[in-house]
Every structure is written in structure tokens, then in C-alpha cells.
Amino acid sequence: RVEDGVPSACHCKQLCLDHVDEGCYSWKYFLDSRHCFLQRNIFAGDDDTPSSKSGRPQITGAEGWWQEPMSEIGAWPGWVTGTTGPVPKGFKVTWMSGSDALSFDSAIGGSASPGFNTRFSVTVYGAGLPFGGARTKSHSDVSGRQRIKIVQAHQNCRGDNLPEEVRGIECTTPQICSTRPRTPSWPMDRSSRGYMEATWDSLSVLSHQQQQQYKVCYCAGKCNQKVNWQDVPGTPLSFGAAQYSWSVVDETSLPVDATDVPFYVSVSRPPKSGSSS
């Protein structure tokens, strides 16, 4: 798609962001004519021989912003190019119930939930996620720098830490989390939109006395900086209240090093959650 009379490269990028749901992945802008080209991430070609410089496929005869001659500074005077940057569009939760695989998609919503103490995986999808296999000058895979947090729906992704009941993700501060995705980002089934996805496995949430709602926070890289954390849009994931819970009565009166000291335990359940005899 080509737009005429676009004032600047910044406006061109914004046009691409406005058309993410239609598949815009990258853009290029010609300064002299003020033409803005909006591009998908799919290019035609017949040669999958890897490029010697970038390590990415160099498709003979293909047209696209990432082709090697175009990526060299000064090779294409008058042109400004770029991508949308990371734009998460939703998350999908999958888990097993017996032999059945179940799922929840934040873009669709619904009441399905893995429930407390059940292992599940979270897949974040969207446009411009770091591409699996893309390398930096240090030869590290940039897609492995992605991080997520699962926080309660009312919490702030940039300033709040991981709740203590969330398992499978390790965070030392609200921004520094060590759990990387299981696999690099790759195109997903929504390829007509140019979406990418990355998945984190073996996650769980411990039981709670009250019903809880959780959202997913996402960072594409440089996660020690608050500005790089963002909410993944969509419906929060709900977990019902635990059937039973317990607590120590008057816990503060127990000595720290108490042994052979009697104490009382209170067991409770949500009102009207079942019958009693």
C-alpha cells in the first residue's frame, strides 16, 4: 500500500501502526516525493540461501525492506525505513484438563481458566515482536530478551512487582525478570496479519481465598527500563476462589522458635460454595 503526501517519516510510521491489524509490519518513506510505503512481512522469491552477513534468508529477486543492499547505510539515499516496533495484541493461555487441551484467548474473552495450582503456558502475540534468529553485534538472539509478568488486573506493569502467588516466573525487581520464552518469536497462524508469537511454559498461580483476575505484562527488550514494559491488551484471566483455605489463629502470639507449642488452625470456604453435614 502506498500513501502520497505524507509529511514525514514519523507520520509514515504512525500510518503503519494504524494498519497493524491489516498486516502492516514495516514501512519505507521517500523524502523527495513524500511517498509512504506500508509493507507486510511476506515477500516473494525462490532462493532460501542464507545471507552471509545477516544470517537471514536472502531471497533472489524478492522485494522487501530487509534485503541486504538496502540495509547498508547510504546505499539508498533519500529513503527512511523501519518497523512498527513491538505491538502486543493479546495473549493466549493453554492448559491440560485430563486428556483435553483447553485455552483462553484475551482477544476473545470468556470464563475458561486453568484454575489455581494448575500448570499452564502463556503465548503473547502481536506485531513487531523480536524475530527469532535476528542477531545483534554480540551475536545474541534478541528474541530471547523478551520477558513477561503476570500481575493482578489492578496492578501497574511498570511499577509493581510480581505477586507472590505467581509461580514459574522469577523477578528480583518490578523490571528485572529472568524467565525467557521457551522458543524464539515466530510467525503464528494469524500470518495474514503478520503477527508473531512467543511462549512461556510451566506457569501456575497458587490458590487464593478470593476470586482473582490477572493480566499479562510484556517487554520486548531492555526490560530494566520501565518505559519498555506494557500491558498486553484484552480480557483479564479470572481464577475462582479456592474451595477451602486455612490460617493460623492469632499467629502473632506464637514464638518464632516455638516447638511443641499448641496452636489453632481455622479452615474456611467461600459462602454458599457447598453443603455441610
Coordinates of C-alpha atoms in Angstrom, one line a residue, residues 30 162 204:
F30 CA 10.9 8.6 0.3
L162 CA 5.3 -10.0 40.6
S204 CA 0.9 -21.5 37.7

